[in-house]
Amino acid sequence: MAADKIVDASVCARAGSTISRRFSAAELPRLREAGGQDGSWIEAEFQFSLFDGKPAVAGELHGVAVLTCQRCMQPAQIELDDTFQVILVEEERNDEPGGYEPVVTNPSRLDLAWLAEEQALLALPLVPMHQSEDCAAAVASGEIASTEEREDEVEDAQDAAGKTHHPFQNLRDLLRKQ
């Protein structure tokens, strides 16, 4: 781990330091575990201050996470643009003041890559997808089936069976027998 990624947050907070760093996908192992592919990167700016005697960090996060689109299963560049406010604590408490999100860490050895990656993971969408017009091009070219085509296939299968399947139709009778 490079020395420039580890800072003493208490010293930075007392000095009111601002630190900017850029991290590549290779430096972000948890982002890779979450599906991040080559081409992902994060730029983060960390503004240190003291709040209630503890180091606090107000940050901005910008970058791109290359993830698999869950609609067409092709790589999608997801723009990351987020702000965060955290207070660095050595043990977890439920009553941290000031609207800061508590982060349990050793303030004297704060890993900036870890903090940036943590915030990037929180900023990722639950279901990564291209913008609808990007996936629409894949549907138009026949690479993937549209939602309407998939619904039509389900309706055709139900019509072929002659009736709609009701899996819990006999549940009431079964419960009465017990």
JSON list of C-alpha atoms in Angstrom, two decimals:
[
{"chain": "A", "resi": 1, "resn": "MET", "atom": "CA", "xyz": [0.00, 0.00, 0.00]},
{"chain": "A", "resi": 2, "resn": "ALA", "atom": "CA", "xyz": [1.49, 3.34, -0.99]},
{"chain": "A", "resi": 3, "resn": "ALA", "atom": "CA", "xyz": [2.37, 5.75, 1.80]},
{"chain": "A", "resi": 4, "resn": "ASP", "atom": "CA", "xyz": [0.48, 8.61, 0.14]},
{"chain": "A", "resi": 5, "resn": "LYS", "atom": "CA", "xyz": [-2.79, 6.75, 0.65]},
{"chain": "A", "resi": 6, "resn": "ILE", "atom": "CA", "xyz": [-2.35, 6.59, 4.44]},
{"chain": "A", "resi": 7, "resn": "VAL", "atom": "CA", "xyz": [-2.75, 9.84, 6.34]},
{"chain": "A", "resi": 8, "resn": "ASP", "atom": "CA", "xyz": [-3.01, 10.90, 9.97]},
{"chain": "A", "resi": 9, "resn": "ALA", "atom": "CA", "xyz": [-6.55, 12.29, 9.95]},
{"chain": "A", "resi": 10, "resn": "SER", "atom": "CA", "xyz": [-6.10, 14.01, 13.32]},
{"chain": "A", "resi": 11, "resn": "VAL", "atom": "CA", "xyz": [-3.14, 16.05, 12.02]},
{"chain": "A", "resi": 12, "resn": "CYS", "atom": "CA", "xyz": [-4.97, 16.79, 8.74]},
{"chain": "A", "resi": 13, "resn": "ALA", "atom": "CA", "xyz": [-8.08, 17.88, 10.67]},
{"chain": "A", "resi": 14, "resn": "ARG", "atom": "CA", "xyz": [-6.13, 20.24, 12.95]},
{"chain": "A", "resi": 15, "resn": "ALA", "atom": "CA", "xyz": [-4.48, 21.77, 9.85]},
{"chain": "A", "resi": 16, "resn": "GLY", "atom": "CA", "xyz": [-7.75, 21.95, 7.88]},
{"chain": "A", "resi": 17, "resn": "SER", "atom": "CA", "xyz": [-6.13, 20.05, 5.01]},
{"chain": "A", "resi": 18, "resn": "THR", "atom": "CA", "xyz": [-7.72, 19.23, 1.68]},
{"chain": "A", "resi": 19, "resn": "ILE", "atom": "CA", "xyz": [-6.38, 16.17, -0.14]},
{"chain": "A", "resi": 20, "resn": "SER", "atom": "CA", "xyz": [-7.30, 15.02, -3.65]},
{"chain": "A", "resi": 21, "resn": "ARG", "atom": "CA", "xyz": [-6.51, 11.55, -4.98]},
{"chain": "A", "resi": 22, "resn": "ARG", "atom": "CA", "xyz": [-7.32, 9.43, -8.04]},
{"chain": "A", "resi": 23, "resn": "PHE", "atom": "CA", "xyz": [-7.71, 5.66, -7.71]},
{"chain": "A", "resi": 24, "resn": "SER", "atom": "CA", "xyz": [-7.84, 3.07, -10.51]},
{"chain": "A", "resi": 25, "resn": "ALA", "atom": "CA", "xyz": [-9.76, -0.21, -10.51]},
{"chain": "A", "resi": 26, "resn": "ALA", "atom": "CA", "xyz": [-6.56, -2.06, -9.59]},
{"chain": "A", "resi": 27, "resn": "GLU", "atom": "CA", "xyz": [-6.38, -0.07, -6.33]},
{"chain": "A", "resi": 28, "resn": "LEU", "atom": "CA", "xyz": [-10.02, -0.82, -5.39]},
{"chain": "A", "resi": 29, "resn": "PRO", "atom": "CA", "xyz": [-10.37, -4.56, -4.65]},
{"chain": "A", "resi": 30, "resn": "ARG", "atom": "CA", "xyz": [-13.84, -4.35, -3.07]},
{"chain": "A", "resi": 31, "resn": "LEU", "atom": "CA", "xyz": [-15.18, -2.44, -6.08]},
{"chain": "A", "resi": 32, "resn": "ARG", "atom": "CA", "xyz": [-13.82, -5.25, -8.28]},
{"chain": "A", "resi": 33, "resn": "GLU", "atom": "CA", "xyz": [-15.56, -7.80, -6.01]},
{"chain": "A", "resi": 34, "resn": "ALA", "atom": "CA", "xyz": [-18.81, -5.85, -6.51]},
{"chain": "A", "resi": 35, "resn": "GLY", "atom": "CA", "xyz": [-18.46, -6.28, -10.28]},
{"chain": "A", "resi": 36, "resn": "GLY", "atom": "CA", "xyz": [-16.23, -3.31, -11.14]},
{"chain": "A", "resi": 37, "resn": "GLN", "atom": "CA", "xyz": [-14.27, -3.95, -14.34]},
{"chain": "A", "resi": 38, "resn": "ASP", "atom": "CA", "xyz": [-11.15, -2.46, -15.90]},
{"chain": "A", "resi": 39, "resn": "GLY", "atom": "CA", "xyz": [-11.76, 1.15, -16.78]},
{"chain": "A", "resi": 40, "resn": "SER", "atom": "CA", "xyz": [-13.30, 1.97, -13.39]},
{"chain": "A", "resi": 41, "resn": "TRP", "atom": "CA", "xyz": [-11.76, 4.93, -11.55]},
{"chain": "A", "resi": 42, "resn": "ILE", "atom": "CA", "xyz": [-12.53, 7.31, -8.69]},
{"chain": "A", "resi": 43, "resn": "GLU", "atom": "CA", "xyz": [-11.38, 10.85, -7.99]},
{"chain": "A", "resi": 44, "resn": "ALA", "atom": "CA", "xyz": [-11.96, 11.90, -4.40]},
{"chain": "A", "resi": 45, "resn": "GLU", "atom": "CA", "xyz": [-11.43, 15.13, -2.53]},
{"chain": "A", "resi": 46, "resn": "PHE", "atom": "CA", "xyz": [-11.21, 14.95, 1.25]},
{"chain": "A", "resi": 47, "resn": "GLN", "atom": "CA", "xyz": [-11.67, 18.15, 3.33]},
{"chain": "A", "resi": 48, "resn": "PHE", "atom": "CA", "xyz": [-10.54, 17.49, 6.90]},
{"chain": "A", "resi": 49, "resn": "SER", "atom": "CA", "xyz": [-11.84, 19.38, 9.95]},
{"chain": "A", "resi": 50, "resn": "LEU", "atom": "CA", "xyz": [-12.42, 18.86, 13.65]},
{"chain": "A", "resi": 51, "resn": "PHE", "atom": "CA", "xyz": [-15.94, 18.35, 14.94]},
{"chain": "A", "resi": 52, "resn": "ASP", "atom": "CA", "xyz": [-16.57, 17.82, 18.63]},
{"chain": "A", "resi": 53, "resn": "GLY", "atom": "CA", "xyz": [-12.85, 17.12, 19.05]},
{"chain": "A", "resi": 54, "resn": "LYS", "atom": "CA", "xyz": [-12.86, 14.32, 16.48]},
{"chain": "A", "resi": 55, "resn": "PRO", "atom": "CA", "xyz": [-11.54, 14.30, 12.92]},
{"chain": "A", "resi": 56, "resn": "ALA", "atom": "CA", "xyz": [-14.29, 14.74, 10.34]},
{"chain": "A", "resi": 57, "resn": "VAL", "atom": "CA", "xyz": [-14.11, 14.46, 6.57]},
{"chain": "A", "resi": 58, "resn": "ALA", "atom": "CA", "xyz": [-16.37, 16.19, 4.07]},
{"chain": "A", "resi": 59, "resn": "GLY", "atom": "CA", "xyz": [-15.73, 14.68, 0.69]},
{"chain": "A", "resi": 60, "resn": "GLU", "atom": "CA", "xyz": [-16.66, 14.68, -2.96]},
{"chain": "A", "resi": 61, "resn": "LEU", "atom": "CA", "xyz": [-16.46, 11.62, -5.13]},
{"chain": "A", "resi": 62, "resn": "HIS", "atom": "CA", "xyz": [-16.43, 11.55, -8.92]},
{"chain": "A", "resi": 63, "resn": "GLY", "atom": "CA", "xyz": [-15.65, 8.72, -11.27]},
{"chain": "A", "resi": 64, "resn": "VAL", "atom": "CA", "xyz": [-16.83, 5.85, -13.39]},
{"chain": "A", "resi": 65, "resn": "ALA", "atom": "CA", "xyz": [-17.63, 2.30, -12.37]},
{"chain": "A", "resi": 66, "resn": "VAL", "atom": "CA", "xyz": [-17.70, -0.11, -15.30]},
{"chain": "A", "resi": 67, "resn": "LEU", "atom": "CA", "xyz": [-20.33, -2.70, -14.31]},
{"chain": "A", "resi": 68, "resn": "THR", "atom": "CA", "xyz": [-22.41, -5.30, -16.12]},
{"chain": "A", "resi": 69, "resn": "CYS", "atom": "CA", "xyz": [-25.76, -3.92, -17.26]},
{"chain": "A", "resi": 70, "resn": "GLN", "atom": "CA", "xyz": [-28.47, -6.15, -15.83]},
{"chain": "A", "resi": 71, "resn": "ARG", "atom": "CA", "xyz": [-30.72, -5.48, -18.83]},
{"chain": "A", "resi": 72, "resn": "CYS", "atom": "CA", "xyz": [-28.41, -6.42, -21.71]},
{"chain": "A", "resi": 73, "resn": "MET", "atom": "CA", "xyz": [-25.47, -8.04, -19.82]},
{"chain": "A", "resi": 74, "resn": "GLN", "atom": "CA", "xyz": [-22.95, -5.76, -21.57]},
{"chain": "A", "resi": 75, "resn": "PRO", "atom": "CA", "xyz": [-20.45, -3.45, -19.80]},
{"chain": "A", "resi": 76, "resn": "ALA", "atom": "CA", "xyz": [-22.03, -0.17, -18.70]},
{"chain": "A", "resi": 77, "resn": "GLN", "atom": "CA", "xyz": [-20.21, 2.93, -17.53]},
{"chain": "A", "resi": 78, "resn": "ILE", "atom": "CA", "xyz": [-21.97, 4.13, -14.39]},
{"chain": "A", "resi": 79, "resn": "GLU", "atom": "CA", "xyz": [-21.15, 7.74, -13.50]},
{"chain": "A", "resi": 80, "resn": "LEU", "atom": "CA", "xyz": [-20.37, 8.29, -9.82]},
{"chain": "A", "resi": 81, "resn": "ASP", "atom": "CA", "xyz": [-20.99, 11.75, -8.38]},
{"chain": "A", "resi": 82, "resn": "ASP", "atom": "CA", "xyz": [-21.51, 11.86, -4.64]},
{"chain": "A", "resi": 83, "resn": "THR", "atom": "CA", "xyz": [-20.75, 13.88, -1.53]},
{"chain": "A", "resi": 84, "resn": "PHE", "atom": "CA", "xyz": [-20.26, 12.53, 1.96]},
{"chain": "A", "resi": 85, "resn": "GLN", "atom": "CA", "xyz": [-19.67, 13.67, 5.53]},
{"chain": "A", "resi": 86, "resn": "VAL", "atom": "CA", "xyz": [-18.08, 11.24, 7.95]},
{"chain": "A", "resi": 87, "resn": "ILE", "atom": "CA", "xyz": [-16.67, 11.48, 11.43]},
{"chain": "A", "resi": 88, "resn": "LEU", "atom": "CA", "xyz": [-13.81, 9.15, 12.30]},
{"chain": "A", "resi": 89, "resn": "VAL", "atom": "CA", "xyz": [-14.30, 7.21, 15.54]},
{"chain": "A", "resi": 90, "resn": "GLU", "atom": "CA", "xyz": [-12.38, 4.37, 17.13]},
{"chain": "A", "resi": 91, "resn": "GLU", "atom": "CA", "xyz": [-15.51, 2.62, 18.41]},
{"chain": "A", "resi": 92, "resn": "GLU", "atom": "CA", "xyz": [-19.10, 2.65, 17.23]},
{"chain": "A", "resi": 93, "resn": "ARG", "atom": "CA", "xyz": [-21.74, 4.76, 18.96]},
{"chain": "A", "resi": 94, "resn": "ASN", "atom": "CA", "xyz": [-25.32, 5.48, 17.98]},
{"chain": "A", "resi": 95, "resn": "ASP", "atom": "CA", "xyz": [-25.35, 9.12, 19.01]},
{"chain": "A", "resi": 96, "resn": "GLU", "atom": "CA", "xyz": [-22.69, 10.81, 16.87]},
{"chain": "A", "resi": 97, "resn": "PRO", "atom": "CA", "xyz": [-23.60, 14.51, 16.64]},
{"chain": "A", "resi": 98, "resn": "GLY", "atom": "CA", "xyz": [-23.76, 16.85, 13.70]},
{"chain": "A", "resi": 99, "resn": "GLY", "atom": "CA", "xyz": [-25.30, 14.68, 10.98]},
{"chain": "A", "resi": 100, "resn": "TYR", "atom": "CA", "xyz": [-22.01, 12.94, 10.28]},
{"chain": "A", "resi": 101, "resn": "GLU", "atom": "CA", "xyz": [-21.93, 9.26, 9.39]},
{"chain": "A", "resi": 102, "resn": "PRO", "atom": "CA", "xyz": [-19.61, 7.52, 11.87]},
{"chain": "A", "resi": 103, "resn": "VAL", "atom": "CA", "xyz": [-16.76, 5.50, 10.33]},
{"chain": "A", "resi": 104, "resn": "VAL", "atom": "CA", "xyz": [-14.93, 3.15, 12.67]},
{"chain": "A", "resi": 105, "resn": "THR", "atom": "CA", "xyz": [-11.22, 3.40, 11.93]},
{"chain": "A", "resi": 106, "resn": "ASN", "atom": "CA", "xyz": [-7.91, 4.38, 13.45]},
{"chain": "A", "resi": 107, "resn": "PRO", "atom": "CA", "xyz": [-7.72, 8.14, 12.67]},
{"chain": "A", "resi": 108, "resn": "SER", "atom": "CA", "xyz": [-3.95, 8.13, 12.89]},
{"chain": "A", "resi": 109, "resn": "ARG", "atom": "CA", "xyz": [-3.74, 5.68, 9.95]},
{"chain": "A", "resi": 110, "resn": "LEU", "atom": "CA", "xyz": [-6.64, 6.56, 7.66]},
{"chain": "A", "resi": 111, "resn": "ASP", "atom": "CA", "xyz": [-6.44, 4.77, 4.31]},
{"chain": "A", "resi": 112, "resn": "LEU", "atom": "CA", "xyz": [-7.81, 7.22, 1.75]},
{"chain": "A", "resi": 113, "resn": "ALA", "atom": "CA", "xyz": [-8.28, 4.50, -0.89]},
{"chain": "A", "resi": 114, "resn": "TRP", "atom": "CA", "xyz": [-10.39, 2.51, 1.59]},
{"chain": "A", "resi": 115, "resn": "LEU", "atom": "CA", "xyz": [-12.54, 5.54, 2.47]},
{"chain": "A", "resi": 116, "resn": "ALA", "atom": "CA", "xyz": [-13.03, 6.48, -1.20]},
{"chain": "A", "resi": 117, "resn": "GLU", "atom": "CA", "xyz": [-13.90, 2.89, -2.09]},
{"chain": "A", "resi": 118, "resn": "GLU", "atom": "CA", "xyz": [-16.35, 2.65, 0.82]},
{"chain": "A", "resi": 119, "resn": "GLN", "atom": "CA", "xyz": [-18.16, 5.77, -0.35]},
{"chain": "A", "resi": 120, "resn": "ALA", "atom": "CA", "xyz": [-18.11, 4.60, -3.99]},
{"chain": "A", "resi": 121, "resn": "LEU", "atom": "CA", "xyz": [-19.72, 1.29, -3.01]},
{"chain": "A", "resi": 122, "resn": "LEU", "atom": "CA", "xyz": [-22.47, 3.20, -1.21]},
{"chain": "A", "resi": 123, "resn": "ALA", "atom": "CA", "xyz": [-23.00, 5.37, -4.33]},
{"chain": "A", "resi": 124, "resn": "LEU", "atom": "CA", "xyz": [-23.40, 2.41, -6.73]},
{"chain": "A", "resi": 125, "resn": "PRO", "atom": "CA", "xyz": [-26.89, 1.72, -8.06]},
{"chain": "A", "resi": 126, "resn": "LEU", "atom": "CA", "xyz": [-28.66, -1.37, -6.75]},
{"chain": "A", "resi": 127, "resn": "VAL", "atom": "CA", "xyz": [-29.19, -2.62, -10.31]},
{"chain": "A", "resi": 128, "resn": "PRO", "atom": "CA", "xyz": [-26.65, -1.27, -12.79]},
{"chain": "A", "resi": 129, "resn": "MET", "atom": "CA", "xyz": [-28.10, -0.57, -16.24]},
{"chain": "A", "resi": 130, "resn": "HIS", "atom": "CA", "xyz": [-27.32, 1.50, -19.32]},
{"chain": "A", "resi": 131, "resn": "GLN", "atom": "CA", "xyz": [-29.49, 4.50, -19.97]},
{"chain": "A", "resi": 132, "resn": "SER", "atom": "CA", "xyz": [-32.63, 3.13, -21.62]},
{"chain": "A", "resi": 133, "resn": "GLU", "atom": "CA", "xyz": [-31.68, 4.52, -25.06]},
{"chain": "A", "resi": 134, "resn": "ASP", "atom": "CA", "xyz": [-28.34, 2.65, -24.90]},
{"chain": "A", "resi": 135, "resn": "CYS", "atom": "CA", "xyz": [-30.03, -0.66, -24.22]},
{"chain": "A", "resi": 136, "resn": "ALA", "atom": "CA", "xyz": [-32.74, 0.22, -26.77]},
{"chain": "A", "resi": 137, "resn": "ALA", "atom": "CA", "xyz": [-30.07, 0.10, -29.47]},
{"chain": "A", "resi": 138, "resn": "ALA", "atom": "CA", "xyz": [-29.16, -3.43, -28.37]},
{"chain": "A", "resi": 139, "resn": "VAL", "atom": "CA", "xyz": [-32.84, -4.43, -28.45]},
{"chain": "A", "resi": 140, "resn": "ALA", "atom": "CA", "xyz": [-33.28, -2.89, -31.92]},
{"chain": "A", "resi": 141, "resn": "SER", "atom": "CA", "xyz": [-30.28, -4.78, -33.25]},
{"chain": "A", "resi": 142, "resn": "GLY", "atom": "CA", "xyz": [-31.71, -8.02, -31.87]},
{"chain": "A", "resi": 143, "resn": "GLU", "atom": "CA", "xyz": [-28.93, -8.57, -29.31]},
{"chain": "A", "resi": 144, "resn": "ILE", "atom": "CA", "xyz": [-31.48, -8.82, -26.50]},
{"chain": "A", "resi": 145, "resn": "ALA", "atom": "CA", "xyz": [-35.24, -9.34, -26.38]},
{"chain": "A", "resi": 146, "resn": "SER", "atom": "CA", "xyz": [-37.38, -6.39, -25.36]},
{"chain": "A", "resi": 147, "resn": "THR", "atom": "CA", "xyz": [-39.58, -6.58, -22.28]},
{"chain": "A", "resi": 148, "resn": "GLU", "atom": "CA", "xyz": [-42.69, -6.66, -24.49]},
{"chain": "A", "resi": 149, "resn": "GLU", "atom": "CA", "xyz": [-41.31, -9.65, -26.43]},
{"chain": "A", "resi": 150, "resn": "ARG", "atom": "CA", "xyz": [-40.59, -11.50, -23.19]},
{"chain": "A", "resi": 151, "resn": "GLU", "atom": "CA", "xyz": [-44.12, -10.76, -21.88]},
{"chain": "A", "resi": 152, "resn": "ASP", "atom": "CA", "xyz": [-45.60, -11.98, -25.19]},
{"chain": "A", "resi": 153, "resn": "GLU", "atom": "CA", "xyz": [-43.63, -15.23, -24.86]},
{"chain": "A", "resi": 154, "resn": "VAL", "atom": "CA", "xyz": [-45.04, -15.79, -21.34]},
{"chain": "A", "resi": 155, "resn": "GLU", "atom": "CA", "xyz": [-48.61, -15.08, -22.55]},
{"chain": "A", "resi": 156, "resn": "ASP", "atom": "CA", "xyz": [-48.14, -17.46, -25.51]},
{"chain": "A", "resi": 157, "resn": "ALA", "atom": "CA", "xyz": [-46.93, -20.20, -23.19]},
{"chain": "A", "resi": 158, "resn": "GLN", "atom": "CA", "xyz": [-49.94, -19.67, -20.90]},
{"chain": "A", "resi": 159, "resn": "ASP", "atom": "CA", "xyz": [-52.34, -19.76, -23.87]},
{"chain": "A", "resi": 160, "resn": "ALA", "atom": "CA", "xyz": [-50.72, -22.97, -25.10]},
{"chain": "A", "resi": 161, "resn": "ALA", "atom": "CA", "xyz": [-51.30, -24.55, -21.72]},
{"chain": "A", "resi": 162, "resn": "GLY", "atom": "CA", "xyz": [-54.94, -23.54, -21.92]},
{"chain": "A", "resi": 163, "resn": "LYS", "atom": "CA", "xyz": [-55.15, -21.83, -18.54]},
{"chain": "A", "resi": 164, "resn": "THR", "atom": "CA", "xyz": [-53.26, -19.68, -16.11]},
{"chain": "A", "resi": 165, "resn": "HIS", "atom": "CA", "xyz": [-51.38, -21.53, -13.39]},
{"chain": "A", "resi": 166, "resn": "HIS", "atom": "CA", "xyz": [-52.49, -20.72, -9.81]},
{"chain": "A", "resi": 167, "resn": "PRO", "atom": "CA", "xyz": [-49.88, -22.27, -7.49]},
{"chain": "A", "resi": 168, "resn": "PHE", "atom": "CA", "xyz": [-51.73, -21.46, -4.24]},
{"chain": "A", "resi": 169, "resn": "GLN", "atom": "CA", "xyz": [-55.19, -22.43, -5.45]},
{"chain": "A", "resi": 170, "resn": "ASN", "atom": "CA", "xyz": [-55.49, -25.41, -3.09]},
{"chain": "A", "resi": 171, "resn": "LEU", "atom": "CA", "xyz": [-53.71, -23.82, -0.12]},
{"chain": "A", "resi": 172, "resn": "ARG", "atom": "CA", "xyz": [-56.92, -23.08, 1.82]},
{"chain": "A", "resi": 173, "resn": "ASP", "atom": "CA", "xyz": [-58.05, -26.73, 1.53]},
{"chain": "A", "resi": 174, "resn": "LEU", "atom": "CA", "xyz": [-54.66, -27.98, 2.69]},
{"chain": "A", "resi": 175, "resn": "LEU", "atom": "CA", "xyz": [-54.65, -25.66, 5.71]},
{"chain": "A", "resi": 176, "resn": "ARG", "atom": "CA", "xyz": [-58.16, -26.79, 6.73]},
{"chain": "A", "resi": 177, "resn": "LYS", "atom": "CA", "xyz": [-57.07, -30.46, 6.71]},
{"chain": "A", "resi": 178, "resn": "GLN", "atom": "CA", "xyz": [-54.37, -29.80, 9.30]}
]
